[in-house]
């Protein structure tokens, strides 16, 4: 699980072009949206694509994303339980 | 003889990793990599706008050139005083091609939303408007080459109908690593400034 969290942080930094942010800067329970990393609605769509492309998880209900994308912790927990890749 | 009511207060160019203002070099980056050059310009000028790194190349180019022209303007609140008039030849083709690459393989069909949002050339107008809180008139023209006559006519219309007090005009062209930004600001005539004429526009573009 720890490896998955580190992997996720790296992917998010790369895919979302987060300049001047390192894996070490992101805490497992930091909010990804709002006051945390400050991600926006396009970033949310990119995270949905990332889930599908890298972990084989298709999120069809946008409401699901709200709880899954709360933090690295919640994302990793969901991926670990549902991944097909 | 026609009295010129408007003048060109400043102009700048961005090409081949060099930024010039009033024909003087104000920034020079390493050759051959636009993205690295744009990042270097951002860092050197201590711009604090993280969304810059998410922009496509066309918007980064428009952003840098507009920064160069607007850095000494004061914006403490949203304004409709500065209109934007941009044009280019390739529209958003550079990003369109990137989007196309991501959907060409049916077995690996993962279009990027962050790329897709830039498959319209006029998005760069929005990027500049958001950064500088411009709630003003704007337009993006696609023409085979820089059309000074078109810009002249449009600027005159915007200013004479009081839609704005100044107009930021720009040719902002980017395709597969080749690029050019040529921008200038037009406002009410001030002594000592270059008169806003078709000839002067074409002349400073050629420099």
PDB file of C-alpha atoms in Angstrom:
ATOM      1  CA  UNK A   1       0.000   0.000   0.000  1.00  0.00           C
ATOM      2  CA  UNK A   2       2.847   2.392   0.809  1.00  0.00           C
ATOM      3  CA  UNK A   3       4.428   1.689  -2.578  1.00  0.00           C
ATOM      4  CA  UNK A   4       1.105   2.371  -4.294  1.00  0.00           C
ATOM      5  CA  UNK A   5       0.766   5.724  -2.508  1.00  0.00           C
ATOM      6  CA  UNK A   6       4.262   6.807  -3.560  1.00  0.00           C
ATOM      7  CA  UNK A   7       3.564   5.641  -7.124  1.00  0.00           C
ATOM      8  CA  UNK A   8       0.293   7.602  -7.166  1.00  0.00           C
ATOM      9  CA  UNK A   9       1.960  10.785  -5.927  1.00  0.00           C
ATOM     10  CA  UNK A  10       4.569  10.522  -8.679  1.00  0.00           C
ATOM     11  CA  UNK A  11       1.962   9.913 -11.371  1.00  0.00           C
ATOM     12  CA  UNK A  12      -0.200  12.819 -10.193  1.00  0.00           C
ATOM     13  CA  UNK A  13       2.770  15.209 -10.217  1.00  0.00           C
ATOM     14  CA  UNK A  14       3.710  14.091 -13.734  1.00  0.00           C
ATOM     15  CA  UNK A  15       0.255  13.863 -15.313  1.00  0.00           C
ATOM     16  CA  UNK A  16      -1.045  17.106 -13.793  1.00  0.00           C
ATOM     17  CA  UNK A  17       2.184  19.066 -14.398  1.00  0.00           C
ATOM     18  CA  UNK A  18       2.500  20.123 -10.763  1.00  0.00           C
ATOM     19  CA  UNK A  19       5.551  22.357 -10.881  1.00  0.00           C
ATOM     20  CA  UNK A  20       7.829  22.614  -7.834  1.00  0.00           C
ATOM     21  CA  UNK A  21       5.962  19.862  -5.956  1.00  0.00           C
ATOM     22  CA  UNK A  22       7.741  16.640  -4.984  1.00  0.00           C
ATOM     23  CA  UNK A  23       6.438  13.285  -3.754  1.00  0.00           C
ATOM     24  CA  UNK A  24       7.643  14.256  -0.276  1.00  0.00           C
ATOM     25  CA  UNK A  25       5.509  17.418  -0.331  1.00  0.00           C
ATOM     26  CA  UNK A  26       2.245  15.471  -0.597  1.00  0.00           C
ATOM     27  CA  UNK A  27       0.933  13.977   2.636  1.00  0.00           C
ATOM     28  CA  UNK A  28      -1.304  10.911   2.413  1.00  0.00           C
ATOM     29  CA  UNK A  29      -4.299  12.734   3.877  1.00  0.00           C
ATOM     30  CA  UNK A  30      -3.827  16.149   2.208  1.00  0.00           C
ATOM     31  CA  UNK A  31      -6.987  17.208   0.323  1.00  0.00           C
ATOM     32  CA  UNK A  32      -6.306  16.958  -3.425  1.00  0.00           C
ATOM     33  CA  UNK A  33      -8.813  19.682  -4.272  1.00  0.00           C
ATOM     34  CA  UNK A  34      -9.518  23.055  -2.679  1.00  0.00           C
ATOM     35  CA  UNK A  35      -6.916  24.127  -0.152  1.00  0.00           C
ATOM     36  CA  UNK A  36      -4.714  21.067  -0.612  1.00  0.00           C
ATOM     37  CA  UNK A  37      -3.000  20.616  -3.960  1.00  0.00           C
ATOM     38  CA  UNK A  38      -5.465  23.052  -5.511  1.00  0.00           C
ATOM     39  CA  UNK A  39      -6.511  20.756  -8.336  1.00  0.00           C
ATOM     40  CA  UNK A  40      -9.350  21.845 -10.637  1.00  0.00           C
ATOM     41  CA  UNK A  41     -12.137  20.203 -12.632  1.00  0.00           C
ATOM     42  CA  UNK A  42      -9.878  19.366 -15.600  1.00  0.00           C
ATOM     43  CA  UNK A  43      -7.455  17.714 -13.178  1.00  0.00           C
ATOM     44  CA  UNK A  44     -10.350  15.613 -11.885  1.00  0.00           C
ATOM     45  CA  UNK A  45     -10.994  14.392 -15.440  1.00  0.00           C
ATOM     46  CA  UNK A  46      -7.283  13.586 -15.821  1.00  0.00           C
ATOM     47  CA  UNK A  47      -7.435  11.505 -12.622  1.00  0.00           C
ATOM     48  CA  UNK A  48     -10.386   9.552 -14.056  1.00  0.00           C
ATOM     49  CA  UNK A  49      -8.320   8.831 -17.206  1.00  0.00           C
ATOM     50  CA  UNK A  50      -5.332   7.830 -15.032  1.00  0.00           C
ATOM     51  CA  UNK A  51      -7.483   5.355 -13.060  1.00  0.00           C
ATOM     52  CA  UNK A  52      -8.665   3.752 -16.308  1.00  0.00           C
ATOM     53  CA  UNK A  53      -5.351   3.768 -18.175  1.00  0.00           C
ATOM     54  CA  UNK A  54      -3.032   2.620 -15.376  1.00  0.00           C
ATOM     55  CA  UNK A  55      -5.272   0.585 -13.081  1.00  0.00           C
ATOM     56  CA  UNK A  56      -8.129  -0.573 -15.330  1.00  0.00           C
ATOM     57  CA  UNK A  57     -10.766   1.159 -13.200  1.00  0.00           C
ATOM     58  CA  UNK A  58     -13.628   2.841 -15.054  1.00  0.00           C
ATOM     59  CA  UNK A  59     -15.499   5.441 -13.035  1.00  0.00           C
ATOM     60  CA  UNK A  60     -18.881   5.876 -14.679  1.00  0.00           C
ATOM     61  CA  UNK A  61     -20.534   7.812 -11.849  1.00  0.00           C
ATOM     62  CA  UNK A  62     -18.933  11.241 -11.301  1.00  0.00           C
ATOM     63  CA  UNK A  63     -20.315  11.266  -7.734  1.00  0.00           C
ATOM     64  CA  UNK A  64     -18.007   8.353  -6.951  1.00  0.00           C
ATOM     65  CA  UNK A  65     -15.008  10.542  -7.761  1.00  0.00           C
ATOM     66  CA  UNK A  66     -15.820  12.997  -5.004  1.00  0.00           C
ATOM     67  CA  UNK A  67     -15.074  10.464  -2.259  1.00  0.00           C
ATOM     68  CA  UNK A  68     -12.361   8.544  -4.117  1.00  0.00           C
ATOM     69  CA  UNK A  69     -10.328  11.669  -4.949  1.00  0.00           C
ATOM     70  CA  UNK A  70     -10.396  13.169  -1.462  1.00  0.00           C
ATOM     71  CA  UNK A  71      -6.766  12.309  -0.826  1.00  0.00           C
ATOM     72  CA  UNK A  72      -3.939   9.972  -1.796  1.00  0.00           C
ATOM     73  CA  UNK A  73      -5.110   7.700   1.040  1.00  0.00           C
ATOM     74  CA  UNK A  74      -8.641   7.360  -0.332  1.00  0.00           C
ATOM     75  CA  UNK A  75      -7.418   6.938  -3.917  1.00  0.00           C
ATOM     76  CA  UNK A  76      -4.931   4.222  -2.965  1.00  0.00           C
ATOM     77  CA  UNK A  77      -7.520   2.361  -0.888  1.00  0.00           C
ATOM     78  CA  UNK A  78     -10.004   2.380  -3.791  1.00  0.00           C
ATOM     79  CA  UNK A  79      -7.387   1.339  -6.357  1.00  0.00           C
ATOM     80  CA  UNK A  80      -6.086  -1.507  -4.177  1.00  0.00           C
ATOM     81  CA  UNK A  81      -9.629  -2.885  -3.844  1.00  0.00           C
ATOM     82  CA  UNK A  82     -10.748  -2.441  -7.464  1.00  0.00           C
ATOM     83  CA  UNK A  83      -7.747  -2.532  -9.812  1.00  0.00           C
ATOM     84  CA  UNK A  84      -7.748  -4.899 -12.787  1.00  0.00           C
ATOM     85  CA  UNK A  85      -4.246  -3.951 -14.002  1.00  0.00           C
TER      86      UNK A  85
ATOM     87  CA  UNK B   1      -3.717  65.189 -43.657  1.00  0.00           C
ATOM     88  CA  UNK B   2      -5.293  62.563 -41.360  1.00  0.00           C
ATOM     89  CA  UNK B   3      -4.875  63.257 -37.671  1.00  0.00           C
ATOM     90  CA  UNK B   4      -3.957  60.110 -35.819  1.00  0.00           C
ATOM     91  CA  UNK B   5      -5.999  59.689 -32.680  1.00  0.00           C
ATOM     92  CA  UNK B   6      -4.215  56.575 -31.519  1.00  0.00           C
ATOM     93  CA  UNK B   7      -0.647  55.483 -30.946  1.00  0.00           C
ATOM     94  CA  UNK B   8       1.350  52.322 -30.375  1.00  0.00           C
ATOM     95  CA  UNK B   9       2.690  52.617 -26.840  1.00  0.00           C
ATOM     96  CA  UNK B  10       4.840  49.477 -26.789  1.00  0.00           C
ATOM     97  CA  UNK B  11       5.601  46.351 -28.716  1.00  0.00           C
ATOM     98  CA  UNK B  12       7.460  43.096 -28.203  1.00  0.00           C
ATOM     99  CA  UNK B  13       8.430  39.906 -29.975  1.00  0.00           C
ATOM    100  CA  UNK B  14       9.102  36.364 -28.789  1.00  0.00           C
ATOM    101  CA  UNK B  15      10.877  34.038 -31.191  1.00  0.00           C
ATOM    102  CA  UNK B  16      13.854  31.682 -31.324  1.00  0.00           C
ATOM    103  CA  UNK B  17      14.089  31.717 -27.513  1.00  0.00           C
ATOM    104  CA  UNK B  18      14.542  35.503 -27.408  1.00  0.00           C
ATOM    105  CA  UNK B  19      12.174  38.104 -25.944  1.00  0.00           C
ATOM    106  CA  UNK B  20      12.508  41.638 -27.291  1.00  0.00           C
ATOM    107  CA  UNK B  21      10.737  44.754 -26.059  1.00  0.00           C
ATOM    108  CA  UNK B  22      10.998  47.865 -28.224  1.00  0.00           C
ATOM    109  CA  UNK B  23      13.432  45.813 -30.356  1.00  0.00           C
ATOM    110  CA  UNK B  24      15.787  45.396 -27.382  1.00  0.00           C
ATOM    111  CA  UNK B  25      16.590  41.927 -26.058  1.00  0.00           C
ATOM    112  CA  UNK B  26      15.138  41.599 -22.544  1.00  0.00           C
ATOM    113  CA  UNK B  27      15.456  37.838 -22.143  1.00  0.00           C
ATOM    114  CA  UNK B  28      17.351  35.087 -23.918  1.00  0.00           C
ATOM    115  CA  UNK B  29      16.979  31.368 -23.225  1.00  0.00           C
ATOM    116  CA  UNK B  30      18.778  28.224 -24.320  1.00  0.00           C
ATOM    117  CA  UNK B  31      18.177  27.432 -27.968  1.00  0.00           C
ATOM    118  CA  UNK B  32      16.027  24.617 -29.274  1.00  0.00           C
ATOM    119  CA  UNK B  33      13.475  23.961 -26.526  1.00  0.00           C
ATOM    120  CA  UNK B  34      10.469  26.278 -26.297  1.00  0.00           C
ATOM    121  CA  UNK B  35       9.010  24.675 -23.160  1.00  0.00           C
ATOM    122  CA  UNK B  36      12.320  25.021 -21.257  1.00  0.00           C
ATOM    123  CA  UNK B  37      12.671  28.586 -22.540  1.00  0.00           C
ATOM    124  CA  UNK B  38       9.129  29.477 -21.424  1.00  0.00           C
ATOM    125  CA  UNK B  39       9.782  27.991 -17.982  1.00  0.00           C
ATOM    126  CA  UNK B  40      13.050  29.937 -17.693  1.00  0.00           C
ATOM    127  CA  UNK B  41      11.233  33.173 -18.566  1.00  0.00           C
ATOM    128  CA  UNK B  42       8.562  32.408 -15.949  1.00  0.00           C
ATOM    129  CA  UNK B  43      11.145  31.715 -13.234  1.00  0.00           C
ATOM    130  CA  UNK B  44      13.396  34.659 -14.101  1.00  0.00           C
ATOM    131  CA  UNK B  45      10.494  37.088 -13.963  1.00  0.00           C
ATOM    132  CA  UNK B  46       9.218  35.531 -10.716  1.00  0.00           C
ATOM    133  CA  UNK B  47       5.729  35.031 -12.098  1.00  0.00           C
ATOM    134  CA  UNK B  48       3.465  33.300  -9.590  1.00  0.00           C
ATOM    135  CA  UNK B  49       0.829  31.520 -11.648  1.00  0.00           C
ATOM    136  CA  UNK B  50       1.102  27.688 -11.383  1.00  0.00           C
ATOM    137  CA  UNK B  51      -1.561  27.168 -14.070  1.00  0.00           C
ATOM    138  CA  UNK B  52       1.096  28.307 -16.561  1.00  0.00           C
ATOM    139  CA  UNK B  53       2.640  24.830 -16.416  1.00  0.00           C
ATOM    140  CA  UNK B  54      -0.608  23.198 -17.487  1.00  0.00           C
ATOM    141  CA  UNK B  55      -0.986  25.345 -20.609  1.00  0.00           C
ATOM    142  CA  UNK B  56      -0.260  24.142 -24.128  1.00  0.00           C
ATOM    143  CA  UNK B  57       2.573  25.763 -26.094  1.00  0.00           C
ATOM    144  CA  UNK B  58       0.332  28.287 -27.882  1.00  0.00           C
ATOM    145  CA  UNK B  59      -1.091  29.582 -24.609  1.00  0.00           C
ATOM    146  CA  UNK B  60       2.368  29.668 -23.008  1.00  0.00           C
ATOM    147  CA  UNK B  61       3.581  31.771 -25.931  1.00  0.00           C
ATOM    148  CA  UNK B  62       0.595  34.146 -25.696  1.00  0.00           C
ATOM    149  CA  UNK B  63       1.066  34.309 -21.917  1.00  0.00           C
ATOM    150  CA  UNK B  64       4.782  35.204 -22.096  1.00  0.00           C
ATOM    151  CA  UNK B  65       4.281  37.835 -24.803  1.00  0.00           C
ATOM    152  CA  UNK B  66       1.325  39.380 -22.988  1.00  0.00           C
ATOM    153  CA  UNK B  67       3.287  39.438 -19.724  1.00  0.00           C
ATOM    154  CA  UNK B  68       6.007  41.359 -21.497  1.00  0.00           C
ATOM    155  CA  UNK B  69       3.460  43.966 -22.633  1.00  0.00           C
ATOM    156  CA  UNK B  70       1.291  44.111 -19.517  1.00  0.00           C
ATOM    157  CA  UNK B  71       3.909  43.864 -16.759  1.00  0.00           C
ATOM    158  CA  UNK B  72       3.917  47.623 -16.199  1.00  0.00           C
ATOM    159  CA  UNK B  73       0.141  48.032 -16.330  1.00  0.00           C
ATOM    160  CA  UNK B  74      -1.620  48.210 -12.972  1.00  0.00           C
ATOM    161  CA  UNK B  75      -4.478  45.819 -12.330  1.00  0.00           C
ATOM    162  CA  UNK B  76      -5.830  45.988  -8.823  1.00  0.00           C
ATOM    163  CA  UNK B  77      -9.327  44.938  -9.906  1.00  0.00           C
ATOM    164  CA  UNK B  78     -11.033  43.405 -12.940  1.00  0.00           C
ATOM    165  CA  UNK B  79     -11.110  45.759 -15.918  1.00  0.00           C
ATOM    166  CA  UNK B  80     -12.696  46.031 -19.329  1.00  0.00           C
ATOM    167  CA  UNK B  81     -10.277  48.770 -20.402  1.00  0.00           C
ATOM    168  CA  UNK B  82      -7.864  46.512 -22.327  1.00  0.00           C
ATOM    169  CA  UNK B  83      -9.269  44.514 -25.233  1.00  0.00           C
ATOM    170  CA  UNK B  84      -7.405  41.576 -26.787  1.00  0.00           C
ATOM    171  CA  UNK B  85      -7.065  41.020 -30.514  1.00  0.00           C
ATOM    172  CA  UNK B  86      -5.027  37.935 -31.416  1.00  0.00           C
ATOM    173  CA  UNK B  87      -4.392  36.147 -34.684  1.00  0.00           C
ATOM    174  CA  UNK B  88      -2.318  33.356 -36.186  1.00  0.00           C
ATOM    175  CA  UNK B  89      -2.091  31.003 -39.161  1.00  0.00           C
ATOM    176  CA  UNK B  90      -2.191  27.552 -37.572  1.00  0.00           C
ATOM    177  CA  UNK B  91      -4.988  28.057 -35.057  1.00  0.00           C
ATOM    178  CA  UNK B  92      -4.588  25.318 -32.403  1.00  0.00           C
ATOM    179  CA  UNK B  93      -3.218  22.742 -34.872  1.00  0.00           C
ATOM    180  CA  UNK B  94      -0.160  21.929 -32.724  1.00  0.00           C
ATOM    181  CA  UNK B  95      -2.404  20.759 -29.875  1.00  0.00           C
ATOM    182  CA  UNK B  96      -4.984  19.268 -32.253  1.00  0.00           C
ATOM    183  CA  UNK B  97      -2.241  16.931 -33.525  1.00  0.00           C
ATOM    184  CA  UNK B  98      -1.322  15.908 -29.963  1.00  0.00           C
ATOM    185  CA  UNK B  99      -4.977  15.146 -29.238  1.00  0.00           C
ATOM    186  CA  UNK B 100      -5.217  13.198 -32.499  1.00  0.00           C
ATOM    187  CA  UNK B 101      -2.236  11.040 -31.502  1.00  0.00           C
ATOM    188  CA  UNK B 102      -3.985  10.068 -28.269  1.00  0.00           C
ATOM    189  CA  UNK B 103      -7.123   8.757 -30.018  1.00  0.00           C
ATOM    190  CA  UNK B 104      -5.645   7.140 -33.125  1.00  0.00           C
ATOM    191  CA  UNK B 105      -5.184   3.715 -31.508  1.00  0.00           C
ATOM    192  CA  UNK B 106      -8.523   2.095 -30.617  1.00  0.00           C
ATOM    193  CA  UNK B 107      -6.779  -0.262 -28.197  1.00  0.00           C
ATOM    194  CA  UNK B 108      -5.162   2.620 -26.350  1.00  0.00           C
ATOM    195  CA  UNK B 109      -7.875   5.241 -26.486  1.00  0.00           C
ATOM    196  CA  UNK B 110      -7.029   7.650 -23.679  1.00  0.00           C
ATOM    197  CA  UNK B 111      -7.596  11.246 -24.796  1.00  0.00           C
ATOM    198  CA  UNK B 112      -6.253  13.700 -22.240  1.00  0.00           C
ATOM    199  CA  UNK B 113      -8.840  16.249 -21.026  1.00  0.00           C
ATOM    200  CA  UNK B 114      -5.978  18.644 -20.227  1.00  0.00           C
ATOM    201  CA  UNK B 115      -4.847  18.506 -23.874  1.00  0.00           C
ATOM    202  CA  UNK B 116      -8.351  18.561 -25.320  1.00  0.00           C
ATOM    203  CA  UNK B 117      -9.292  21.838 -23.616  1.00  0.00           C
ATOM    204  CA  UNK B 118      -6.617  23.584 -25.681  1.00  0.00           C
ATOM    205  CA  UNK B 119      -7.940  22.407 -29.059  1.00  0.00           C
ATOM    206  CA  UNK B 120      -9.321  25.895 -29.692  1.00  0.00           C
ATOM    207  CA  UNK B 121      -6.982  28.773 -30.490  1.00  0.00           C
ATOM    208  CA  UNK B 122      -9.011  31.339 -28.577  1.00  0.00           C
ATOM    209  CA  UNK B 123      -8.333  29.575 -25.274  1.00  0.00           C
ATOM    210  CA  UNK B 124      -5.103  31.584 -25.082  1.00  0.00           C
ATOM    211  CA  UNK B 125      -7.239  34.759 -24.923  1.00  0.00           C
ATOM    212  CA  UNK B 126      -8.943  33.305 -21.865  1.00  0.00           C
ATOM    213  CA  UNK B 127      -5.611  32.440 -20.233  1.00  0.00           C
ATOM    214  CA  UNK B 128      -4.361  36.018 -20.613  1.00  0.00           C
ATOM    215  CA  UNK B 129      -7.733  37.449 -19.527  1.00  0.00           C
ATOM    216  CA  UNK B 130      -7.869  35.306 -16.376  1.00  0.00           C
ATOM    217  CA  UNK B 131      -4.286  36.152 -15.401  1.00  0.00           C
ATOM    218  CA  UNK B 132      -4.804  39.897 -15.761  1.00  0.00           C
ATOM    219  CA  UNK B 133      -8.471  40.021 -14.692  1.00  0.00           C
ATOM    220  CA  UNK B 134      -9.547  41.350 -18.088  1.00  0.00           C
ATOM    221  CA  UNK B 135     -13.297  41.293 -18.580  1.00  0.00           C
ATOM    222  CA  UNK B 136     -13.032  42.892 -21.983  1.00  0.00           C
ATOM    223  CA  UNK B 137     -13.747  42.461 -25.676  1.00  0.00           C
ATOM    224  CA  UNK B 138     -11.602  39.853 -27.392  1.00  0.00           C
ATOM    225  CA  UNK B 139     -11.297  38.154 -30.752  1.00  0.00           C
ATOM    226  CA  UNK B 140      -9.031  35.615 -32.410  1.00  0.00           C
ATOM    227  CA  UNK B 141      -8.561  35.673 -36.203  1.00  0.00           C
ATOM    228  CA  UNK B 142      -6.992  32.924 -38.285  1.00  0.00           C
ATOM    229  CA  UNK B 143      -5.273  34.331 -41.375  1.00  0.00           C
ATOM    230  CA  UNK B 144      -2.568  32.919 -43.682  1.00  0.00           C
ATOM    231  CA  UNK B 145      -0.056  35.511 -42.456  1.00  0.00           C
ATOM    232  CA  UNK B 146       0.042  38.569 -40.204  1.00  0.00           C
ATOM    233  CA  UNK B 147      -2.582  40.968 -41.531  1.00  0.00           C
ATOM    234  CA  UNK B 148      -1.725  44.498 -40.378  1.00  0.00           C
ATOM    235  CA  UNK B 149      -4.670  45.983 -42.248  1.00  0.00           C
ATOM    236  CA  UNK B 150      -7.135  43.705 -40.469  1.00  0.00           C
ATOM    237  CA  UNK B 151      -5.642  44.520 -37.070  1.00  0.00           C
ATOM    238  CA  UNK B 152      -5.664  48.247 -37.827  1.00  0.00           C
ATOM    239  CA  UNK B 153      -9.339  48.198 -38.798  1.00  0.00           C
ATOM    240  CA  UNK B 154     -10.410  46.122 -35.819  1.00  0.00           C
ATOM    241  CA  UNK B 155      -8.452  48.228 -33.319  1.00  0.00           C
ATOM    242  CA  UNK B 156      -9.911  51.429 -34.738  1.00  0.00           C
ATOM    243  CA  UNK B 157     -13.423  50.004 -34.411  1.00  0.00           C
ATOM    244  CA  UNK B 158     -12.892  48.887 -30.795  1.00  0.00           C
ATOM    245  CA  UNK B 159     -11.432  52.230 -29.710  1.00  0.00           C
ATOM    246  CA  UNK B 160     -13.823  54.466 -31.659  1.00  0.00           C
ATOM    247  CA  UNK B 161     -16.848  52.645 -30.271  1.00  0.00           C
ATOM    248  CA  UNK B 162     -15.390  52.947 -26.743  1.00  0.00           C
ATOM    249  CA  UNK B 163     -15.362  49.206 -26.179  1.00  0.00           C
ATOM    250  CA  UNK B 164     -11.944  49.596 -24.533  1.00  0.00           C
ATOM    251  CA  UNK B 165      -9.328  52.248 -23.814  1.00  0.00           C
ATOM    252  CA  UNK B 166      -6.424  50.144 -25.075  1.00  0.00           C
ATOM    253  CA  UNK B 167      -6.044  47.095 -27.302  1.00  0.00           C
ATOM    254  CA  UNK B 168      -3.394  44.425 -26.980  1.00  0.00           C
ATOM    255  CA  UNK B 169      -2.853  43.097 -30.508  1.00  0.00           C
ATOM    256  CA  UNK B 170      -0.818  39.977 -31.157  1.00  0.00           C
ATOM    257  CA  UNK B 171       0.266  37.547 -33.809  1.00  0.00           C
ATOM    258  CA  UNK B 172       0.736  34.345 -31.817  1.00  0.00           C
ATOM    259  CA  UNK B 173       1.778  31.425 -33.994  1.00  0.00           C
ATOM    260  CA  UNK B 174       3.029  28.048 -32.752  1.00  0.00           C
ATOM    261  CA  UNK B 175       3.369  24.824 -34.729  1.00  0.00           C
ATOM    262  CA  UNK B 176       5.654  21.866 -33.988  1.00  0.00           C
ATOM    263  CA  UNK B 177       8.330  23.866 -32.191  1.00  0.00           C
ATOM    264  CA  UNK B 178       8.370  26.810 -34.603  1.00  0.00           C
ATOM    265  CA  UNK B 179       6.831  29.934 -33.170  1.00  0.00           C
ATOM    266  CA  UNK B 180       6.531  33.694 -33.220  1.00  0.00           C
ATOM    267  CA  UNK B 181       4.800  36.196 -30.991  1.00  0.00           C
ATOM    268  CA  UNK B 182       4.526  39.788 -32.152  1.00  0.00           C
ATOM    269  CA  UNK B 183       2.448  42.020 -29.935  1.00  0.00           C
ATOM    270  CA  UNK B 184       1.747  45.697 -29.490  1.00  0.00           C
ATOM    271  CA  UNK B 185      -0.471  47.964 -27.425  1.00  0.00           C
ATOM    272  CA  UNK B 186      -2.636  50.694 -28.938  1.00  0.00           C
ATOM    273  CA  UNK B 187      -4.348  53.510 -27.031  1.00  0.00           C
ATOM    274  CA  UNK B 188      -5.132  57.220 -27.222  1.00  0.00           C
ATOM    275  CA  UNK B 189      -2.402  59.198 -28.951  1.00  0.00           C
ATOM    276  CA  UNK B 190       0.399  60.407 -26.703  1.00  0.00           C
ATOM    277  CA  UNK B 191       3.194  62.716 -27.797  1.00  0.00           C
ATOM    278  CA  UNK B 192       6.364  60.842 -28.654  1.00  0.00           C
ATOM    279  CA  UNK B 193       4.686  57.504 -29.291  1.00  0.00           C
ATOM    280  CA  UNK B 194       4.507  55.770 -32.634  1.00  0.00           C
ATOM    281  CA  UNK B 195       1.357  56.732 -34.512  1.00  0.00           C
ATOM    282  CA  UNK B 196      -1.120  53.923 -35.040  1.00  0.00           C
ATOM    283  CA  UNK B 197      -1.000  53.600 -38.818  1.00  0.00           C
ATOM    284  CA  UNK B 198      -1.118  50.625 -41.144  1.00  0.00           C
ATOM    285  CA  UNK B 199       2.435  51.390 -42.263  1.00  0.00           C
ATOM    286  CA  UNK B 200       3.844  51.592 -38.743  1.00  0.00           C
ATOM    287  CA  UNK B 201       2.209  48.300 -37.740  1.00  0.00           C
ATOM    288  CA  UNK B 202       3.731  46.534 -40.738  1.00  0.00           C
ATOM    289  CA  UNK B 203       7.083  48.213 -40.183  1.00  0.00           C
ATOM    290  CA  UNK B 204       7.489  47.117 -36.551  1.00  0.00           C
ATOM    291  CA  UNK B 205       6.310  43.605 -37.508  1.00  0.00           C
ATOM    292  CA  UNK B 206       9.088  43.362 -40.097  1.00  0.00           C
ATOM    293  CA  UNK B 207      11.880  44.426 -37.687  1.00  0.00           C
TER     294      UNK B 207
END
